[in-house]
Amino acid sequence: MDEQTPKARAFTRRRRANATGGRLHFHKVGVTPEEGGELARIAAAQHVTVPRLMVEAALSSERAETPTERRQAMAEMFTVHRLLAAISNNVNQMAKATNATGELPAELPATLAAVRRVAERLDEAIDRLSAS
């Protein structure tokens, strides 16, 4: 094996490489026995230690969303849903008035602008969900 060929062990380290100056911050995490077992199972499947698994999962740019992020996204979706329901009620009332009188209500442009804003907000929320 020549000097440029990396050793196989470099690709299968269980622990992270040493950091210059050492690691100065420590975090304790309490988990239930079930959570601890699940963490150990996942770490063993990936051939890493539990601390390395947790750090990599938390700091990965390609990570899956956390339950907190999922709850926040769902709250945003419910908010947008309520806005759409309120606006659709206004649009229906305007359509009824237009059909009865033959005249467009003065509020129509503002209401349609609100529909566009809510639709854009919905698109952004969906994009955030699909990106995570």
Coordinates of N, CA and C in Angstrom, one line a residue:
M1 N 0.8 -1.2 0.0 CA 0.0 0.0 0.0 C 0.9 1.2 0.0
D2 N 0.7 2.2 -0.9 CA 1.5 3.3 -1.0 C 1.0 4.4 0.0
E3 N 1.8 5.5 0.1 CA 1.4 6.5 1.1 C 0.2 7.3 0.8
Q4 N -0.2 7.4 -0.5 CA -1.4 8.2 -0.9 C -2.7 7.4 -0.7
T5 N -2.6 6.1 -0.7 CA -3.8 5.3 -0.5 C -4.3 5.4 1.0
P6 N -5.5 5.9 1.2 CA -5.9 5.9 2.6 C -6.1 4.5 3.2
K7 N -5.9 4.4 4.5 CA -6.1 3.1 5.1 C -7.6 2.9 5.3
A8 N -8.0 1.7 5.2 CA -9.5 1.3 5.3 C -10.1 1.8 6.6
R9 N -9.3 1.8 7.7 CA -9.7 2.3 9.0 C -10.2 3.7 9.0
A10 N -9.6 4.5 8.2 CA -10.0 6.0 8.1 C -11.4 6.1 7.7
F11 N -12.0 5.2 7.0 CA -13.3 5.2 6.5 C -14.3 4.6 7.4
T12 N -13.8 3.9 8.5 CA -14.7 3.1 9.3 C -14.5 3.5 10.8
R13 N -14.0 4.7 11.1 CA -13.9 5.1 12.4 C -15.2 5.2 13.2
R14 N -15.2 4.7 14.4 CA -16.5 4.8 15.2 C -16.5 6.1 15.8
R15 N -15.4 6.7 16.3 CA -15.4 8.0 16.9 C -15.0 9.0 15.9
R16 N -15.3 10.3 16.3 CA -14.9 11.4 15.4 C -13.4 11.6 15.6
A17 N -12.8 12.2 14.6 CA -11.3 12.5 14.6 C -11.1 13.6 15.7
N18 N -9.9 13.6 16.3 CA -9.5 14.5 17.3 C -9.6 15.9 16.7
A19 N -10.1 16.9 17.6 CA -10.1 18.3 17.2 C -9.0 19.0 17.7
T20 N -8.4 20.0 17.0 CA -7.3 20.8 17.4 C -7.8 21.5 18.7
G21 N -7.0 21.4 19.7 CA -7.4 22.1 21.0 C -8.4 21.3 21.8
G22 N -8.8 20.2 21.3 CA -9.7 19.3 22.1 C -11.1 19.8 22.0
R23 N -12.0 19.1 22.6 CA -13.4 19.5 22.6 C -13.7 20.1 24.0
L24 N -14.2 21.3 24.0 CA -14.3 22.1 25.2 C -15.8 22.1 25.7
H25 N -16.7 21.7 24.9 CA -18.1 21.8 25.3 C -18.7 20.4 25.4
F26 N -19.4 20.1 26.5 CA -20.0 18.8 26.7 C -21.5 19.0 27.0
H27 N -22.3 18.1 26.5 CA -23.7 18.2 26.7 C -24.2 16.9 27.2
K28 N -25.0 16.9 28.3 CA -25.6 15.7 28.8 C -27.0 15.6 28.2
V29 N -27.4 14.4 27.8 CA -28.8 14.2 27.3 C -29.4 13.0 28.0
G30 N -30.5 13.3 28.6 CA -31.2 12.2 29.3 C -32.2 11.6 28.3
V31 N -32.2 10.3 28.3 CA -33.1 9.5 27.4 C -33.8 8.4 28.1
T32 N -34.9 8.0 27.7 CA -35.6 6.8 28.3 C -34.9 5.6 27.9
P33 N -35.1 4.5 28.6 CA -34.4 3.2 28.2 C -34.8 2.8 26.7
E34 N -36.0 3.1 26.3 CA -36.4 2.8 24.9 C -35.6 3.7 23.9
E35 N -35.5 5.0 24.2 CA -34.8 5.9 23.4 C -33.3 5.5 23.3
G36 N -32.7 5.1 24.5 CA -31.3 4.7 24.5 C -31.1 3.5 23.7
G37 N -32.0 2.5 23.8 CA -31.9 1.3 23.0 C -32.0 1.6 21.5
E38 N -32.9 2.5 21.1 CA -33.0 2.9 19.7 C -31.8 3.6 19.2
L39 N -31.3 4.5 20.0 CA -30.0 5.2 19.6 C -28.9 4.2 19.5
A40 N -28.8 3.3 20.4 CA -27.7 2.3 20.3 C -27.9 1.4 19.1
R41 N -29.1 1.0 18.8 CA -29.4 0.2 17.6 C -29.0 0.9 16.3
I42 N -29.4 2.2 16.2 CA -29.0 3.0 15.0 C -27.5 3.2 14.9
A43 N -26.9 3.5 16.0 CA -25.4 3.7 16.0 C -24.7 2.5 15.6
A44 N -25.1 1.3 16.1 CA -24.5 0.1 15.8 C -24.7 -0.2 14.3
A45 N -25.8 0.0 13.7 CA -26.1 -0.2 12.3 C -25.2 0.7 11.4
Q46 N -24.9 1.9 11.9 CA -24.0 2.8 11.2 C -22.6 2.7 11.5
H47 N -22.3 1.8 12.5 CA -20.9 1.6 12.9 C -20.3 2.8 13.5
V48 N -21.0 3.6 14.3 CA -20.5 4.8 15.0 C -20.9 4.7 16.4
T49 N -20.4 5.6 17.2 CA -20.8 5.7 18.6 C -22.1 6.5 18.7
V50 N -22.8 6.4 19.8 CA -24.0 7.1 20.0 C -23.7 8.7 20.0
P51 N -22.7 9.1 20.7 CA -22.4 10.6 20.6 C -22.1 11.1 19.2
R52 N -21.4 10.3 18.5 CA -21.1 10.7 17.1 C -22.4 10.7 16.3
L53 N -23.2 9.7 16.4 CA -24.5 9.6 15.7 C -25.3 10.9 16.0
M54 N -25.4 11.3 17.3 CA -26.2 12.4 17.7 C -25.7 13.7 17.1
V55 N -24.4 13.9 17.2 CA -23.7 15.1 16.7 C -23.9 15.2 15.2
E56 N -23.7 14.1 14.5 CA -23.8 14.1 13.0 C -25.3 14.4 12.6
A57 N -26.2 13.7 13.3 CA -27.6 13.9 12.9 C -28.0 15.4 13.2
A58 N -27.6 16.0 14.3 CA -28.0 17.3 14.6 C -27.3 18.4 13.7
L59 N -26.1 18.1 13.2 CA -25.4 19.1 12.5 C -25.4 18.9 11.0
S60 N -26.0 17.8 10.5 CA -26.0 17.5 9.1 C -26.8 18.5 8.3
S61 N -26.3 19.0 7.2 CA -27.1 19.9 6.4 C -28.1 19.1 5.6
E62 N -28.0 17.8 5.5 CA -28.9 17.0 4.7 C -29.8 16.2 5.7
R63 N -30.0 16.7 6.9 CA -30.8 16.0 7.9 C -32.3 16.0 7.7
A64 N -32.9 15.1 8.2 CA -34.4 15.1 8.2 C -34.9 16.1 9.2
E65 N -36.1 16.5 9.1 CA -36.7 17.5 10.0 C -36.9 16.9 11.4
T66 N -36.8 17.7 12.4 CA -37.0 17.3 13.8 C -38.5 17.3 14.1
P67 N -39.0 16.6 15.1 CA -40.4 16.7 15.5 C -40.8 18.1 15.7
T68 N -40.0 19.0 16.3 CA -40.3 20.4 16.6 C -40.5 21.1 15.3
E69 N -39.6 20.9 14.3 CA -39.8 21.5 13.0 C -41.1 21.1 12.3
R70 N -41.4 19.8 12.5 CA -42.6 19.2 11.9 C -43.9 19.9 12.5
R71 N -43.9 20.0 13.9 CA -45.0 20.7 14.5 C -45.1 22.1 14.1
Q72 N -44.0 22.9 13.9 CA -44.1 24.2 13.5 C -44.7 24.3 12.0
A73 N -44.2 23.4 11.2 CA -44.8 23.4 9.8 C -46.2 23.1 9.8
M74 N -46.7 22.1 10.6 CA -48.1 21.8 10.7 C -48.9 23.0 11.2
A75 N -48.4 23.7 12.2 CA -49.1 24.9 12.7 C -49.2 25.9 11.7
E76 N -48.2 26.1 10.9 CA -48.3 27.0 9.7 C -49.3 26.6 8.7
M77 N -49.4 25.3 8.4 CA -50.4 24.8 7.5 C -51.8 25.0 8.0
F78 N -52.0 24.8 9.3 CA -53.4 25.0 9.9 C -53.7 26.5 9.8
T79 N -52.7 27.4 10.1 CA -53.0 28.8 10.0 C -53.4 29.2 8.6
V80 N -52.7 28.7 7.6 CA -53.0 29.1 6.2 C -54.3 28.5 5.8
H81 N -54.7 27.3 6.3 CA -56.0 26.7 6.1 C -57.1 27.6 6.6
R82 N -56.9 28.1 7.8 CA -58.0 29.0 8.4 C -58.1 30.3 7.6
L83 N -57.0 30.8 7.1 CA -57.0 32.0 6.3 C -57.8 31.8 5.0
L84 N -57.5 30.6 4.4 CA -58.2 30.3 3.1 C -59.7 30.1 3.4
A85 N -60.1 29.5 4.5 CA -61.5 29.4 4.8 C -62.2 30.7 4.9
A86 N -61.5 31.6 5.6 CA -62.1 32.9 5.9 C -62.2 33.7 4.5
I87 N -61.2 33.7 3.7 CA -61.2 34.4 2.5 C -62.2 33.8 1.5
S88 N -62.3 32.4 1.5 CA -63.3 31.8 0.6 C -64.7 32.2 1.0
N89 N -65.0 32.4 2.3 CA -66.3 32.9 2.7 C -66.6 34.3 2.2
N90 N -65.6 35.2 2.2 CA -65.7 36.5 1.7 C -66.0 36.5 0.2
V91 N -65.2 35.6 -0.5 CA -65.4 35.5 -2.0 C -66.8 35.0 -2.3
N92 N -67.3 34.0 -1.6 CA -68.6 33.5 -1.8 C -69.7 34.6 -1.6
Q93 N -69.5 35.4 -0.5 CA -70.4 36.5 -0.3 C -70.4 37.5 -1.4
M94 N -69.2 37.9 -1.9 CA -69.1 38.8 -3.0 C -69.7 38.3 -4.3
A95 N -69.5 37.0 -4.5 CA -70.1 36.4 -5.7 C -71.7 36.4 -5.6
K96 N -72.2 36.1 -4.5 CA -73.6 36.2 -4.2 C -74.2 37.6 -4.5
A97 N -73.5 38.6 -3.9 CA -73.9 40.0 -4.1 C -73.8 40.4 -5.6
T98 N -72.7 40.0 -6.3 CA -72.5 40.3 -7.7 C -73.7 39.7 -8.5
N99 N -74.0 38.4 -8.2 CA -75.1 37.8 -9.0 C -76.4 38.4 -8.7
A100 N -76.6 38.9 -7.5 CA -77.9 39.6 -7.2 C -78.0 41.0 -7.8
T101 N -76.9 41.7 -7.7 CA -77.0 43.1 -8.2 C -76.4 43.4 -9.6
G102 N -75.5 42.5 -10.0 CA -74.9 42.7 -11.3 C -73.7 43.7 -11.2
E103 N -73.4 44.1 -10.0 CA -72.2 45.1 -9.7 C -71.1 44.4 -8.9
L104 N -69.9 44.7 -9.3 CA -68.7 44.1 -8.5 C -68.6 44.9 -7.2
P105 N -68.4 44.2 -6.1 CA -68.1 44.9 -4.8 C -66.8 45.7 -4.9
A106 N -66.7 46.8 -4.1 CA -65.5 47.6 -4.1 C -64.4 46.8 -3.4
E107 N -64.7 45.8 -2.6 CA -63.7 45.1 -1.8 C -63.1 44.0 -2.6
L108 N -63.6 43.7 -3.8 CA -63.1 42.6 -4.6 C -61.6 42.6 -4.9
P109 N -61.0 43.8 -5.4 CA -59.6 43.7 -5.6 C -58.7 43.4 -4.3
A110 N -59.1 44.0 -3.2 CA -58.4 43.7 -2.0 C -58.5 42.2 -1.6
T111 N -59.7 41.7 -1.8 CA -59.9 40.3 -1.4 C -59.1 39.3 -2.3
L112 N -59.1 39.6 -3.6 CA -58.3 38.8 -4.5 C -56.8 38.9 -4.2
A113 N -56.4 40.1 -3.8 CA -55.0 40.3 -3.4 C -54.7 39.5 -2.2
A114 N -55.6 39.4 -1.3 CA -55.4 38.5 -0.1 C -55.4 37.1 -0.5
V115 N -56.2 36.7 -1.4 CA -56.1 35.3 -1.9 C -54.7 35.0 -2.5
R116 N -54.2 35.9 -3.3 CA -52.8 35.7 -3.8 C -51.8 35.6 -2.7
R117 N -51.9 36.5 -1.7 CA -50.9 36.4 -0.6 C -51.0 35.1 0.2
V118 N -52.2 34.7 0.4 CA -52.3 33.4 1.1 C -51.8 32.2 0.3
A119 N -52.1 32.3 -1.0 CA -51.6 31.2 -1.9 C -50.1 31.2 -1.9
E120 N -49.5 32.3 -1.9 CA -48.0 32.4 -1.9 C -47.5 31.9 -0.6
R121 N -48.2 32.2 0.5 CA -47.8 31.7 1.8 C -47.9 30.2 1.9
L122 N -48.9 29.7 1.3 CA -49.1 28.2 1.2 C -48.0 27.6 0.4
D123 N -47.7 28.2 -0.7 CA -46.6 27.7 -1.6 C -45.3 27.6 -0.8
E124 N -45.0 28.7 0.0 CA -43.8 28.8 0.8 C -43.8 27.7 1.9
A125 N -44.9 27.5 2.5 CA -45.0 26.4 3.5 C -44.8 25.1 2.9
I126 N -45.3 24.8 1.8 CA -45.1 23.5 1.1 C -43.7 23.3 0.7
D127 N -43.1 24.4 0.2 CA -41.6 24.3 -0.2 C -40.8 24.0 1.0
R128 N -41.1 24.6 2.2 CA -40.3 24.3 3.4 C -40.5 22.9 3.8
L129 N -41.7 22.4 3.7 CA -41.9 21.0 4.1 C -41.2 20.0 3.1
S130 N -41.2 20.3 1.8 CA -40.6 19.4 0.9 C -39.1 19.6 0.9
A131 N -38.5 20.7 1.4 CA -37.1 20.9 1.5 C -36.5 20.1 2.7
S132 N -37.3 19.8 3.7 CA -36.8 19.2 4.9 C -36.9 17.7 4.8

